[in-house]
Tab-separated table of C-alpha atoms and ligand atoms in Angstrom:
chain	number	residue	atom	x	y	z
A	1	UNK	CA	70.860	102.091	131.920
A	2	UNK	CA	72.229	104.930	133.865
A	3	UNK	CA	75.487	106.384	133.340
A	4	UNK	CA	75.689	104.620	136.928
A	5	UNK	CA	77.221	101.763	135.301
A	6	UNK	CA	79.858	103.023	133.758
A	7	UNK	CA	80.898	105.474	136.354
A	8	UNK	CA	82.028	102.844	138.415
A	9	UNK	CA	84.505	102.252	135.868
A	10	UNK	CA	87.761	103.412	137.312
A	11	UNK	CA	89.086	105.170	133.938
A	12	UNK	CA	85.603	107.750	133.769
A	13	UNK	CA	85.697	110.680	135.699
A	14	UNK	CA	82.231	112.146	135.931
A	15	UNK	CA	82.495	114.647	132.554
A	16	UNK	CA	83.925	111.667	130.667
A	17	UNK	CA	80.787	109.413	131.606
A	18	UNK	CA	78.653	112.091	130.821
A	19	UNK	CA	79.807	112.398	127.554
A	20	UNK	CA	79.969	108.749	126.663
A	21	UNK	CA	76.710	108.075	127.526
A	22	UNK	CA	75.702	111.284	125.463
A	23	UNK	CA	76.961	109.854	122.936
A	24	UNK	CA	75.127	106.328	123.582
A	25	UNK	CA	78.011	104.383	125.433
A	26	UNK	CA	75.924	104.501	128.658
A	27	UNK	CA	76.459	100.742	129.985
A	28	UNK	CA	79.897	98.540	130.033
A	29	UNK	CA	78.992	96.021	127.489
A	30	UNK	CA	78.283	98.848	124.885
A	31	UNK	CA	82.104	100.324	125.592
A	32	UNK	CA	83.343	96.583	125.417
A	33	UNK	CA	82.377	95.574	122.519
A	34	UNK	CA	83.218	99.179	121.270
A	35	UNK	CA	86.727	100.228	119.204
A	36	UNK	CA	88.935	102.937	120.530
A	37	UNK	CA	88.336	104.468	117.001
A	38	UNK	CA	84.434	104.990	117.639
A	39	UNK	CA	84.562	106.140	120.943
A	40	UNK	CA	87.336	108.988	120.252
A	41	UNK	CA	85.199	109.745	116.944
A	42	UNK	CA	81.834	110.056	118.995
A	43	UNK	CA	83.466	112.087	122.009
A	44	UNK	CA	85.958	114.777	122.640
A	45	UNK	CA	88.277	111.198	124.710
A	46	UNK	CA	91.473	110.590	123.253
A	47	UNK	CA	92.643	107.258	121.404
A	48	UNK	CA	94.696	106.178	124.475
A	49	UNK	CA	92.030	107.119	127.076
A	50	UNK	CA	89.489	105.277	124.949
A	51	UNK	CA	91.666	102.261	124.931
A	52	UNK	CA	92.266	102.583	128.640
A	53	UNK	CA	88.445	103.085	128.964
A	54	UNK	CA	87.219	99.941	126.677
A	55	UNK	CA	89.614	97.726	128.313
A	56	UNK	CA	88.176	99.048	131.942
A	57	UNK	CA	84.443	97.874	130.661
A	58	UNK	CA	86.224	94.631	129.146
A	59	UNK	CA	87.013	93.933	133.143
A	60	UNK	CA	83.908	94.695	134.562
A	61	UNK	CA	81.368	92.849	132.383
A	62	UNK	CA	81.640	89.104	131.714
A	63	UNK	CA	82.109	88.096	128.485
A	64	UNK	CA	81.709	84.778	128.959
A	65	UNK	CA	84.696	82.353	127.912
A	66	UNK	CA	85.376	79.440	125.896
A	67	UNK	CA	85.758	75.733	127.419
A	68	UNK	CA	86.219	72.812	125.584
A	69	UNK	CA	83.669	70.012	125.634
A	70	UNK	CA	85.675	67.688	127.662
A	71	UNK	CA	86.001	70.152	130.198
A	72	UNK	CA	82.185	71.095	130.434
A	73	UNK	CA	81.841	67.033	130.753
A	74	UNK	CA	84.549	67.104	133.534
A	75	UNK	CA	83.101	70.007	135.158
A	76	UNK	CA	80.084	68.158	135.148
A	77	UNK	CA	80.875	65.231	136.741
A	78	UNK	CA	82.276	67.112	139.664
A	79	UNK	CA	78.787	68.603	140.412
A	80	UNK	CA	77.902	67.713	144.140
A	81	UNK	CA	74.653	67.968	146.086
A	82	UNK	CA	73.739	69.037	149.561
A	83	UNK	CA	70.973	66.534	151.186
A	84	UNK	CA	68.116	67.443	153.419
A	85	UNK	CA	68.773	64.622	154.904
A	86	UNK	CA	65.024	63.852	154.231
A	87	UNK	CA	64.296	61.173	151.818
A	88	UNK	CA	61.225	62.508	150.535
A	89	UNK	CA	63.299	66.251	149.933
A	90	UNK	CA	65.945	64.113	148.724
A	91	UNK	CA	63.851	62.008	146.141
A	92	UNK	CA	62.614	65.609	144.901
A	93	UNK	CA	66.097	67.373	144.829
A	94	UNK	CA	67.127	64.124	143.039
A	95	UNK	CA	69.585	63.678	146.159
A	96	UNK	CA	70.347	67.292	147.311
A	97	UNK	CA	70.768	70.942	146.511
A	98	UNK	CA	73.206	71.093	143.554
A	99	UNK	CA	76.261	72.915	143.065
A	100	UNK	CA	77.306	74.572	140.203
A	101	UNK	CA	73.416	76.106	139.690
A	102	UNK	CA	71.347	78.214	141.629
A	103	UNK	CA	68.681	77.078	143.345
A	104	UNK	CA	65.594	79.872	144.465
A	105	UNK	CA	63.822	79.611	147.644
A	106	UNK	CA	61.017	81.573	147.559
A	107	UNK	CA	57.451	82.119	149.735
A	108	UNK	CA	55.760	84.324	152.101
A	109	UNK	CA	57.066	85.256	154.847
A	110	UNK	CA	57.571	83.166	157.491
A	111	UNK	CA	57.732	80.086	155.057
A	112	UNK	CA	60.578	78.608	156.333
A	113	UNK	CA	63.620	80.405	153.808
A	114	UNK	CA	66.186	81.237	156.506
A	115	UNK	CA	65.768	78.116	158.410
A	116	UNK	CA	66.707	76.197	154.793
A	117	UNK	CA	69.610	78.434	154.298
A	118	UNK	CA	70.659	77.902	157.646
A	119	UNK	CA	70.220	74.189	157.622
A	120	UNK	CA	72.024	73.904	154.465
A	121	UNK	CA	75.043	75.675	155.866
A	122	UNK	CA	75.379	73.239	158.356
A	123	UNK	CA	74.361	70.216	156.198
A	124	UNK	CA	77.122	71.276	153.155
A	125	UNK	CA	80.495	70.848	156.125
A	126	UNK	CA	78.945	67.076	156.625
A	127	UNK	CA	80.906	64.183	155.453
A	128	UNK	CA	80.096	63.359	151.787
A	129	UNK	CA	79.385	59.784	153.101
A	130	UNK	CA	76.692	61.414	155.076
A	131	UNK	CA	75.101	63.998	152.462
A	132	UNK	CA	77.528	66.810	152.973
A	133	UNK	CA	80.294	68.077	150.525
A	134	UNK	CA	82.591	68.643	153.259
A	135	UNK	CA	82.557	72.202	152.710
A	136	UNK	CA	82.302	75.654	154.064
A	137	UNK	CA	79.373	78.136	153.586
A	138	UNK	CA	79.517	81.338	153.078
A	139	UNK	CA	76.290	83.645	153.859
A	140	UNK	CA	75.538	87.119	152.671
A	141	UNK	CA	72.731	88.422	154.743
A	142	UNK	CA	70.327	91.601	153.500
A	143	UNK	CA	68.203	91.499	156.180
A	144	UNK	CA	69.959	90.813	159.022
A	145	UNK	CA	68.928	87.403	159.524
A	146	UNK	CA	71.691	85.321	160.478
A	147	UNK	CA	71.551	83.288	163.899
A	148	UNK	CA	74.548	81.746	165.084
A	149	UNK	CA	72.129	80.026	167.593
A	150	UNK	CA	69.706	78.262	165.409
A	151	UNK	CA	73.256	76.972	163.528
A	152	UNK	CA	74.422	75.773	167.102
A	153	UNK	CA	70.230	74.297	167.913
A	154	UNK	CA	70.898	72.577	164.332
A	155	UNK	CA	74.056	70.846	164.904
A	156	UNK	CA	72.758	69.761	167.986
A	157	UNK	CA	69.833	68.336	166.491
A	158	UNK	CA	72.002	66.190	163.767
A	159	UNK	CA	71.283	62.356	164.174
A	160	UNK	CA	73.835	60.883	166.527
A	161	UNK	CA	75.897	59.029	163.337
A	162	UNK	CA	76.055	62.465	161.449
A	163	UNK	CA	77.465	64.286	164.194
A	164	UNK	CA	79.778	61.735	164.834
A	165	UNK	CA	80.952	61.566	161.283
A	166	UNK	CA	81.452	65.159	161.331
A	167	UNK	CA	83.247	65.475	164.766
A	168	UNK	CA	85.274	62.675	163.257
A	169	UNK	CA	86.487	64.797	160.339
A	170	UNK	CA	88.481	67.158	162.903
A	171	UNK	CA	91.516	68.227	161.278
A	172	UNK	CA	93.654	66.713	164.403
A	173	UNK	CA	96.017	64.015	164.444
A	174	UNK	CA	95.165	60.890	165.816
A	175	UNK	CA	91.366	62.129	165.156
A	176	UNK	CA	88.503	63.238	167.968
A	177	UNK	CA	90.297	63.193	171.077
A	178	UNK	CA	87.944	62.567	174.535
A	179	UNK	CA	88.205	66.673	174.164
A	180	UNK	CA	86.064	67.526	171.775
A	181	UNK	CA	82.548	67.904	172.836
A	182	UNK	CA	79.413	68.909	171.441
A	183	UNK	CA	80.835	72.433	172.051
A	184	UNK	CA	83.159	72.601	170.106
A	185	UNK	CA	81.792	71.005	167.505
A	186	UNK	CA	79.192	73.737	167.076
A	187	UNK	CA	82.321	76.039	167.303
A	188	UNK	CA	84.157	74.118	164.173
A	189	UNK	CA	80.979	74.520	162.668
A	190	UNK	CA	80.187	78.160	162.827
A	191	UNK	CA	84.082	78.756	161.837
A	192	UNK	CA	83.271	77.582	158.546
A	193	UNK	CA	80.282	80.028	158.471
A	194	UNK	CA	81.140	83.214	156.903
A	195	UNK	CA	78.664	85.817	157.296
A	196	UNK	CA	78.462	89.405	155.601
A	197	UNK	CA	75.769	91.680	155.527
A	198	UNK	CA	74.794	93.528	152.765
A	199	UNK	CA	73.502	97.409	153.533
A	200	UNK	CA	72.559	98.013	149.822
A	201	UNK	CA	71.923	96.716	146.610
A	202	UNK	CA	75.725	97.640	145.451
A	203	UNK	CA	77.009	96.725	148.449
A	204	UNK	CA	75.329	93.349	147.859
A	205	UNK	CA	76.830	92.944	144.680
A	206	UNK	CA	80.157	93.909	145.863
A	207	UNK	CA	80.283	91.450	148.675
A	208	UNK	CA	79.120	88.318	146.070
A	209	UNK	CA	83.106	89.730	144.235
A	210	UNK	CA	84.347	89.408	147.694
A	211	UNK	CA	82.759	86.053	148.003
A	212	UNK	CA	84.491	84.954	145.136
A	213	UNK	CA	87.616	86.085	146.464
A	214	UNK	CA	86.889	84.226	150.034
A	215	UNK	CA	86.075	80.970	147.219
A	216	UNK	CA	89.573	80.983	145.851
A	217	UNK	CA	91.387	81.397	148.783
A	218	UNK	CA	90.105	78.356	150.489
A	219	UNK	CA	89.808	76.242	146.825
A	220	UNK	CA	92.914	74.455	147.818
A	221	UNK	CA	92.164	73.668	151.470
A	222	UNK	CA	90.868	70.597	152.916
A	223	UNK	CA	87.885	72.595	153.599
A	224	UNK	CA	86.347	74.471	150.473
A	225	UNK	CA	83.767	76.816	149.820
A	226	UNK	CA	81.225	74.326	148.528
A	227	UNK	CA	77.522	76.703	149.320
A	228	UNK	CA	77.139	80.395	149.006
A	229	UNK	CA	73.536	81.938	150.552
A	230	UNK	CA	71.913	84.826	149.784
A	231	UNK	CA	69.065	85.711	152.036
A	232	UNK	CA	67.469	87.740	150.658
A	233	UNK	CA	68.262	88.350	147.285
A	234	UNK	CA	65.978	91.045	146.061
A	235	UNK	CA	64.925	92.801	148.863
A	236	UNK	CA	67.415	95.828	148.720
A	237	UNK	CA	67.039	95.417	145.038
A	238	UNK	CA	63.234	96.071	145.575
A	239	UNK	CA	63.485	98.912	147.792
A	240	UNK	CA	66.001	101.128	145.485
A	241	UNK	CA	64.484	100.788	142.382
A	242	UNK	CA	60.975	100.985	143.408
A	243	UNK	CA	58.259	101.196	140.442
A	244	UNK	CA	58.124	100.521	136.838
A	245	UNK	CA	60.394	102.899	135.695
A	246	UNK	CA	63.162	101.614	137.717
A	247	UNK	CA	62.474	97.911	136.949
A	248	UNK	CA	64.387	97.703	133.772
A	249	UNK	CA	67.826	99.404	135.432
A	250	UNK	CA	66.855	96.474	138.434
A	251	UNK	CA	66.423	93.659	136.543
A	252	UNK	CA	69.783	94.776	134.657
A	253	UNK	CA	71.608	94.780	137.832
A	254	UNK	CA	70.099	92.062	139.543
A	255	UNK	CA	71.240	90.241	136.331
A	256	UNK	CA	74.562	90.885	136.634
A	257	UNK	CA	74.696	90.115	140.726
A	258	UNK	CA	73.431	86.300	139.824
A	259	UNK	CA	75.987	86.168	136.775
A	260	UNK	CA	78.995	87.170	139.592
A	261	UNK	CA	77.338	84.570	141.721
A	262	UNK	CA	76.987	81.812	139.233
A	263	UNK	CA	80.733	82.478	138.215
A	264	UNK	CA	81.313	81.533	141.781
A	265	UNK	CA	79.141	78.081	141.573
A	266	UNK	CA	80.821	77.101	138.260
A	267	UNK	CA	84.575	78.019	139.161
A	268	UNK	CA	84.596	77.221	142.761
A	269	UNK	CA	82.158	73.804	142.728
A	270	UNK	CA	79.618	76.231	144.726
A	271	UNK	CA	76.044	75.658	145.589
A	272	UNK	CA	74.262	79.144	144.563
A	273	UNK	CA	70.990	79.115	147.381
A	274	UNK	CA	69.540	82.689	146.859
A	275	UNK	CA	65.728	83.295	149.152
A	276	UNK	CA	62.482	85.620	147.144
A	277	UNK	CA	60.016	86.810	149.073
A	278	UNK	CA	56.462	86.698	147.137
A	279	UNK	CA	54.533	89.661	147.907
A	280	UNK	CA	50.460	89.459	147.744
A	281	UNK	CA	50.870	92.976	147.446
A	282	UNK	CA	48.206	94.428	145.481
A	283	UNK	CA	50.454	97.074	144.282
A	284	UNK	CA	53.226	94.855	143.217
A	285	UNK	CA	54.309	94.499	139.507
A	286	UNK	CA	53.525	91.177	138.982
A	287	UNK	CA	50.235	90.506	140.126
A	288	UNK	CA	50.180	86.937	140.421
A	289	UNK	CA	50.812	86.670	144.185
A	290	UNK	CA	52.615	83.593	143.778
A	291	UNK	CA	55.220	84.576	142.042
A	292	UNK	CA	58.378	85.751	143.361
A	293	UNK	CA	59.497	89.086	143.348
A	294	UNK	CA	62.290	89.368	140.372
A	295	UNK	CA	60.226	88.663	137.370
A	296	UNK	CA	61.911	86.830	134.201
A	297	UNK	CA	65.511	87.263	134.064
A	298	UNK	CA	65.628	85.630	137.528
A	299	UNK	CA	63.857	83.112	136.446
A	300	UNK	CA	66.152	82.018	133.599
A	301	UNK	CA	69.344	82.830	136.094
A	302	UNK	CA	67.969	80.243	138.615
A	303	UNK	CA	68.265	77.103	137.661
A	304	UNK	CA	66.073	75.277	140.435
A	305	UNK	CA	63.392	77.005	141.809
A	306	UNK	CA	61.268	75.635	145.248
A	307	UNK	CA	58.516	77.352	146.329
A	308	UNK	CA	58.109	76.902	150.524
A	309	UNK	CA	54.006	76.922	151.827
A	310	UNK	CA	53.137	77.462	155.198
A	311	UNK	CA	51.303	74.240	156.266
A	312	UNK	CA	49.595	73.214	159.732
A	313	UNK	CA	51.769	73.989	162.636
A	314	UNK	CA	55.330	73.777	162.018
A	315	UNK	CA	55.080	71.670	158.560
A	316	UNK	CA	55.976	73.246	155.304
A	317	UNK	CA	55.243	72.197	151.969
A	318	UNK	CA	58.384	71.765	149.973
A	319	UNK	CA	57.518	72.129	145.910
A	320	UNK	CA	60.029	72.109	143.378
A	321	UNK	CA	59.202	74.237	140.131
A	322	UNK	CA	60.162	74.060	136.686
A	323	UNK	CA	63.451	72.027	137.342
A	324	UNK	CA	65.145	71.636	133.941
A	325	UNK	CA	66.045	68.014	134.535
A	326	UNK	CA	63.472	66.891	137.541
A	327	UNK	CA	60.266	66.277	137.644
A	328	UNK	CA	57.977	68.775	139.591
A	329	UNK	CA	56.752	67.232	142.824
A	330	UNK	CA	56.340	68.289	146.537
A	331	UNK	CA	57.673	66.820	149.748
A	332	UNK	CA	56.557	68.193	153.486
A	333	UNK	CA	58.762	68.628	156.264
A	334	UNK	CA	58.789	70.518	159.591
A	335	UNK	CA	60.928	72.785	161.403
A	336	UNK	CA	61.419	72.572	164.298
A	337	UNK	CA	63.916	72.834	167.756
A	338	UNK	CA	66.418	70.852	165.912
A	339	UNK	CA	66.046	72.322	161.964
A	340	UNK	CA	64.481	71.182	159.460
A	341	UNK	CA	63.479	67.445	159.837
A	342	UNK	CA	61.530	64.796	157.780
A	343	UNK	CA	57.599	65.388	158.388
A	344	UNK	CA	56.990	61.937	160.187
A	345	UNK	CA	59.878	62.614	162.762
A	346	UNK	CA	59.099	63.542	165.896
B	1	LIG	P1	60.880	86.043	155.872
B	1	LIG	O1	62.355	86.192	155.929
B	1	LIG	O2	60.171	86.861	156.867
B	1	LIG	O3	60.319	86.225	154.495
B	1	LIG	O4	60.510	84.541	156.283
B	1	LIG	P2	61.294	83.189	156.017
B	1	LIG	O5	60.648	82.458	154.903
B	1	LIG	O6	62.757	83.409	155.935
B	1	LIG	O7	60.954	82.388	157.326
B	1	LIG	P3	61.974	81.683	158.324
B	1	LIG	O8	62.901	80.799	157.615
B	1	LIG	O9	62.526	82.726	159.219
B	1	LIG	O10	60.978	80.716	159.058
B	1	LIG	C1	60.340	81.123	160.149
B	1	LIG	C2	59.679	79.910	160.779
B	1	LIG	O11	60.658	78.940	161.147
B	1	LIG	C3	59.060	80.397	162.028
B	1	LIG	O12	57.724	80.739	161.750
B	1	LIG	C4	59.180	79.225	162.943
B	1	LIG	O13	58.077	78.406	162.709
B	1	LIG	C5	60.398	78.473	162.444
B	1	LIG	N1	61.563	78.744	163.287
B	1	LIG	C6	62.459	79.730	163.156
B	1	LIG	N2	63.386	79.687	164.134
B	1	LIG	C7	63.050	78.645	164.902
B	1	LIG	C8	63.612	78.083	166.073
B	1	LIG	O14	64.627	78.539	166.607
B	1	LIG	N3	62.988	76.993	166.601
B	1	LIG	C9	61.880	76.463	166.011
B	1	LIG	N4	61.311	75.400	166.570
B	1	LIG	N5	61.321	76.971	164.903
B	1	LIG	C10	61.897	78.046	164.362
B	2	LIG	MG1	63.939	85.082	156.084
């Protein structure tokens, strides 16, 4: 990988990156797992600026850490899921979208992506007792696809008992007052939106950090981040490293954009929903049109995977894809006026 990596660090000016990564220290995990002793032997850097260096790289990649068993177990038991509220999605999700994972939308355009990410980040603030986590959303957008007015045509569209149950969650005293409408109930809602966009790739990357930092602020408030979206996830990623000599350097940083956002789902209780467009591009890299864009390493990143089909009229077919613990299987639904609803409704 480019010396690109390591520039970033904030210890390497431009002639000391060029010199590390002459001498083969050209990404972050090679000068972490490095000894000040080799690098000042391989370059003209000094002990103390090596040290300063290493420990930069040490901070920028992740490790990984240690955690006992127990704690896995009780991490575990905390995971929550986001319904559909849709029994047929909901027998297939094995109740909802989970947190602590990442789960992959992908499809052609068109296929109904957004509307699920925007559906979700109304569904996750709902009342656990009504398939919610009681949570707040946040939603980094690449391709400037947020709607504040499909959120506000989704709330409205809740069954009557949901959007009770929510309004009934109002952090008042004395609870929903004669006051609080429909109005500003979509208002409470999209206040617990938080939407960024995302010019480029890095800036992508940057803003899942910033995420994280949004996470921790509200992990002690009534109202938690409990569902992070990324719509889309590749598509800058596509676009700047274009070809297959960049696809090694994308897939590398790609990589390390899901590892920042699974950090997220596992310390902050977060569902991870990231969208993929597949491409029947003849000239993409993987030919099988039915894959999504991203190849292997986000496959292994993502931990569910549902592939959206356009269907007749305004149903979708919802299929769930190498699952580690669920069976495969396929649900429909339709979206429409009021989001995304079971297929026999309306
Ligand atoms: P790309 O981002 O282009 O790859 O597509 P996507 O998979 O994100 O598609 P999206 O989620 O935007 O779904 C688009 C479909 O949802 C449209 O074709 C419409 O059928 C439906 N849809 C989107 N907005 C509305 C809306 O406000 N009302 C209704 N009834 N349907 C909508
Ligand atoms: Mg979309």
């Amino acid at each position: 990988m480019g010396g690109g990596d390591i520039d970033r660090l904030p210890a390497v000016g431009p002639a000391t990156g060029e010199q590390l990564s002459d001498a083969g220290f050209d990404s972050c995990l090679a000068l972490a797992v490095a000894s000040p002793r080799e690098l000042s032997t391989a370059t003209d850097i000094g002990e103390g600026t090596a040290h300063d260096v290493i420990q930069a790289a040490r901070d920028a990649v992740d490790l990984g850490e240690f955690e006992t068993g127990r704690a896995l177990l009780e991490r575990r038991n905390r995971i929550g899921r986001i319904s559909l509220l849709d029994e047929e999605v909901g027998a297939l999700f094995g109740g909802g979208i989970e947190t602590q994972s990442i789960t992959e939308f992908y499809g052609e355009f068109g296929s109904g992506k957004s509307q699920f990410t925007h559906q979700l980040c109304v569904n996750v603030q709902l009342p656990e007792t009504h398939g919610g986590l009681g949570g707040r959303a946040i939603f980094i957008d690449s391709e400037d696809t947020f709607r504040p007015d499909r959120i506000e045509s989704m709330v409205r569209g809740l069954p009557t008992s949901v959007r009770t149950a929510l309004l009934a969650q109002r952090d008042i005293e004395g609870g929903p007052t004669d006051h609080d409408t429909l109005e500003t109930l979509v208002e409470d809602v999209l206040d617990r939106i938080h939407v960024t966009k995302a010019v480029t790739s890095d800036h992508q990357t940057l803003l899942a950090e910033k995420a994280q930092e949004l996470a921790s602020e509200y992990a002690d408030t009534g109202w938690p981040v409990r569902l992070v979206c990324v719509d889309s996830l590749v598509g800058h990623f596509r676009v700047e490293y274009p070809g297959r000599g960049k696809l090694a350097e994308r897939q590398q940083k790609l990589n390390k954009h899901l590892h920042d956002l699974l950090r997220i789902a596992n310390l902050y209780n977060a569902g991870i929903v990231v969208t993929n467009q597949v491409t029947a591009d003849p000239d993409s890299f993987f030919g099988d049109p039915t894959r999504p864009v991203g190849g292997h390493i986000l496959g292994h990143a993502s931990n569910v995977r549902v592939y959206l089909r356009k269907a007749r009229g305004d149903k979708r077919i919802v299929r769930l894809v190498d699952s580690p613990n669920l069976p495969d299987g396929e649900a429909v639904v339709r979206i429409v006026e009021d989001g995304i609803v079971p297929e026999e409704l309306c």
